[in-house]
PDB file of C-alpha atoms in Angstrom:
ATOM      1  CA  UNK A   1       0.000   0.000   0.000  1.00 93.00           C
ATOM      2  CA  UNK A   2       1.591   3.558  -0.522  1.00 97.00           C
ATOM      3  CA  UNK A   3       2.113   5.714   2.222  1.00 98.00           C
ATOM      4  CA  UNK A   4       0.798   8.761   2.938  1.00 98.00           C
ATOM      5  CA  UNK A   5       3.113  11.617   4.695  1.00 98.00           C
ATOM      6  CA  UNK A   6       0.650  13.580   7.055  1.00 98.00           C
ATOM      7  CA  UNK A   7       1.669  17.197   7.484  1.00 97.00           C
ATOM      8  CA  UNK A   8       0.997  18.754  10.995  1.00 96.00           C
ATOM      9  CA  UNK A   9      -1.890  20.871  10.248  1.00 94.00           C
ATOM     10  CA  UNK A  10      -3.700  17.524   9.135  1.00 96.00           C
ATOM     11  CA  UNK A  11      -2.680  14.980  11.374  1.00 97.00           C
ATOM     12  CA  UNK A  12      -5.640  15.619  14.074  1.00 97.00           C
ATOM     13  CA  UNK A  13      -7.600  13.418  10.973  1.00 97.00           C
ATOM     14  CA  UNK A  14      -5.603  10.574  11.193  1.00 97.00           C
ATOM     15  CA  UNK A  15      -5.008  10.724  15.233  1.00 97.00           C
ATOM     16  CA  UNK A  16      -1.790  12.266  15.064  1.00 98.00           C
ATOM     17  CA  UNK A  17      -0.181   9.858  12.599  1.00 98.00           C
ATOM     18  CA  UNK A  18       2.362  11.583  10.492  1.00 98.00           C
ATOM     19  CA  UNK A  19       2.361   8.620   8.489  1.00 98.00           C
ATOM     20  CA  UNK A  20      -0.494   6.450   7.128  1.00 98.00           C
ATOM     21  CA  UNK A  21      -1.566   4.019   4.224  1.00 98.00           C
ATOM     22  CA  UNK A  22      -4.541   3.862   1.318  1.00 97.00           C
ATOM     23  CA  UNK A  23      -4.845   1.800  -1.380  1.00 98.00           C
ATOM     24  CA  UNK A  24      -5.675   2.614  -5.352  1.00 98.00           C
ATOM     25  CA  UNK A  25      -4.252   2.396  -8.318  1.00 98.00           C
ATOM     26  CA  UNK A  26      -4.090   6.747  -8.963  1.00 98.00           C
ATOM     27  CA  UNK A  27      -3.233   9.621  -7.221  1.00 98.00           C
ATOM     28  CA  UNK A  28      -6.957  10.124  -7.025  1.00 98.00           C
ATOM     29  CA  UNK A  29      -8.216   6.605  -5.807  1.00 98.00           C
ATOM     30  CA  UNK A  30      -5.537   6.832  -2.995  1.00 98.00           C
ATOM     31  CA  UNK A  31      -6.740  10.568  -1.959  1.00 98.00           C
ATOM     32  CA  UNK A  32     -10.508   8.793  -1.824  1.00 97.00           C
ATOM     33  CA  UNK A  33      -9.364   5.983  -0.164  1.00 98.00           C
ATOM     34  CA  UNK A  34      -7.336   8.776   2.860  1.00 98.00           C
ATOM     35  CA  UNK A  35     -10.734  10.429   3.002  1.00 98.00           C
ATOM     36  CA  UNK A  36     -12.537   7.139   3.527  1.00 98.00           C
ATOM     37  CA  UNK A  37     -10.210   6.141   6.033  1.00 98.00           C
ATOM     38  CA  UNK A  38     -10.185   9.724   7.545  1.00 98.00           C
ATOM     39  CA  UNK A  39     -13.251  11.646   6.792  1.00 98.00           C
ATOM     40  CA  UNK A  40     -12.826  14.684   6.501  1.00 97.00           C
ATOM     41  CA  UNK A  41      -9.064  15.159   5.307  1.00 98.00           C
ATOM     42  CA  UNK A  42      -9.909  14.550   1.979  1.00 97.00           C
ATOM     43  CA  UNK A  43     -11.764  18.442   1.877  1.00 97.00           C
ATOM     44  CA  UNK A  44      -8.790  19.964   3.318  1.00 96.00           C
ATOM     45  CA  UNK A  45      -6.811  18.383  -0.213  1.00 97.00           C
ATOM     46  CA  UNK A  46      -9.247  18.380  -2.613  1.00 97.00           C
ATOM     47  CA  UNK A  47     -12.155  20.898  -3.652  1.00 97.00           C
ATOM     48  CA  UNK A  48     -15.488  20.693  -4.282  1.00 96.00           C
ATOM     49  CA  UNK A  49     -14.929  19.872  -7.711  1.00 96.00           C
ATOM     50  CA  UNK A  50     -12.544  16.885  -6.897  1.00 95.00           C
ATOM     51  CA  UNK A  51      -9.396  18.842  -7.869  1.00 97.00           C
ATOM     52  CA  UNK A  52      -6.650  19.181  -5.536  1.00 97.00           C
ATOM     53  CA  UNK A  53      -6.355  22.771  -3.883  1.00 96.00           C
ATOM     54  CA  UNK A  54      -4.572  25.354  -4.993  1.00 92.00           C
ATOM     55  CA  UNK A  55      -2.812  25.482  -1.830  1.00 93.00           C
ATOM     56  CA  UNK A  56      -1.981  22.066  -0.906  1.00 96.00           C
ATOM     57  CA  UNK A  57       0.639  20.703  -3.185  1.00 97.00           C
ATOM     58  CA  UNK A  58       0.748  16.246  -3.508  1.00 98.00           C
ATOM     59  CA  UNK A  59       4.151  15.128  -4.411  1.00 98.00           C
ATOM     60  CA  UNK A  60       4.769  11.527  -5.453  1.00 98.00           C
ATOM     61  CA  UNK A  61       7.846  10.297  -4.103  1.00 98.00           C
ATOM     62  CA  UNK A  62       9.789  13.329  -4.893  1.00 94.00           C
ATOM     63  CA  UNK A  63       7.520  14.686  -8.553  1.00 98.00           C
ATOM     64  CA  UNK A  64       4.719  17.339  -8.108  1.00 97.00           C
ATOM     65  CA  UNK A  65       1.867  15.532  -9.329  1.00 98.00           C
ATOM     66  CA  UNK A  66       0.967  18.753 -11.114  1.00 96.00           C
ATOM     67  CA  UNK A  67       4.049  17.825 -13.273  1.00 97.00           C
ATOM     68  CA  UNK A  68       2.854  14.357 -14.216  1.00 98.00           C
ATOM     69  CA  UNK A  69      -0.570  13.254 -14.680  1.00 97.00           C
ATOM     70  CA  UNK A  70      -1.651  14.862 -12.096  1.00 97.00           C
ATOM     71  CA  UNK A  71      -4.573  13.000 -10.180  1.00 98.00           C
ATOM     72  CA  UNK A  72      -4.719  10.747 -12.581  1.00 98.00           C
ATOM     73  CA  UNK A  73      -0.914   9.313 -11.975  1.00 98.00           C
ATOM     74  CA  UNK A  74      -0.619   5.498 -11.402  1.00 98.00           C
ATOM     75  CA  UNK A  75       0.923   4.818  -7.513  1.00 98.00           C
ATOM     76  CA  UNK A  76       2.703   1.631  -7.073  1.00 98.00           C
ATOM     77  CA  UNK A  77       2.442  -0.447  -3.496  1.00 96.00           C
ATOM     78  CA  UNK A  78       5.623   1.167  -2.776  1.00 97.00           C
ATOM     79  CA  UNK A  79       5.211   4.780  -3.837  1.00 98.00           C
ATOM     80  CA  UNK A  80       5.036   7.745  -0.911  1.00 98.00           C
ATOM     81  CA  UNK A  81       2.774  10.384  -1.314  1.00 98.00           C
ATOM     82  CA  UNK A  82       3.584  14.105   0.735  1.00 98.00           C
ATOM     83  CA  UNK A  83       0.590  16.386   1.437  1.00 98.00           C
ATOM     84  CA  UNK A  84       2.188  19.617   1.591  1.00 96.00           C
ATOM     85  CA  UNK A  85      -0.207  22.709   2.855  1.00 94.00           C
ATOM     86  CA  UNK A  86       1.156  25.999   1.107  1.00 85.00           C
ATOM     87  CA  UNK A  87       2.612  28.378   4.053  1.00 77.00           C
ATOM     88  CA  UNK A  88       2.214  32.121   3.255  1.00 68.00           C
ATOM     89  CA  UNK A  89       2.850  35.282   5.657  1.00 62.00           C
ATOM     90  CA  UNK A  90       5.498  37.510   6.076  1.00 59.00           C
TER      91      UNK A  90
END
């Protein structure tokens, strides 16, 4: 199963794991299967329209997904997926 990498901000979803699994074949099926296993973390990645948010960038392994197929890139069992919330202030 891939693994997910939980950033702070997140982690009261998954009970303070920084680390957890899904399964699917995409991007986009593991993202579902987060949610399912965590409701509600899959609003703070994706919008209502099922794309991920403009501020939250998904990395797999160590490629944007936004510079491959985006949610539609295949994951292997061994892949690692990074949920990384955009930070802005100054």
């Amino acid at each position: 199963m891939p693994t997910i990498r939980i950033p702070t901000p997140m982690r009261t979803f998954t009970s303070n794991q920084s680390e957890v699994t899904a399964t699917g074949a995409t991007v986009r099926e593991v993202l579902k299967d987060l949610d399912a296993r965590f409701p509600g973390i899959g609003a703070r990645v994706l919008d209502e329209r099922g794309a991920v948010r403009r501020y939250v960038n998904v990395f797999l392994n160590d490629e944007d997904i936004r510079a491959l197929r985006e949610l539609d890139t295949p994951v292997a069992d061994t892949d690692r997926l990074t949920l990384i919330p955009a930070m802005a202030g100054g």
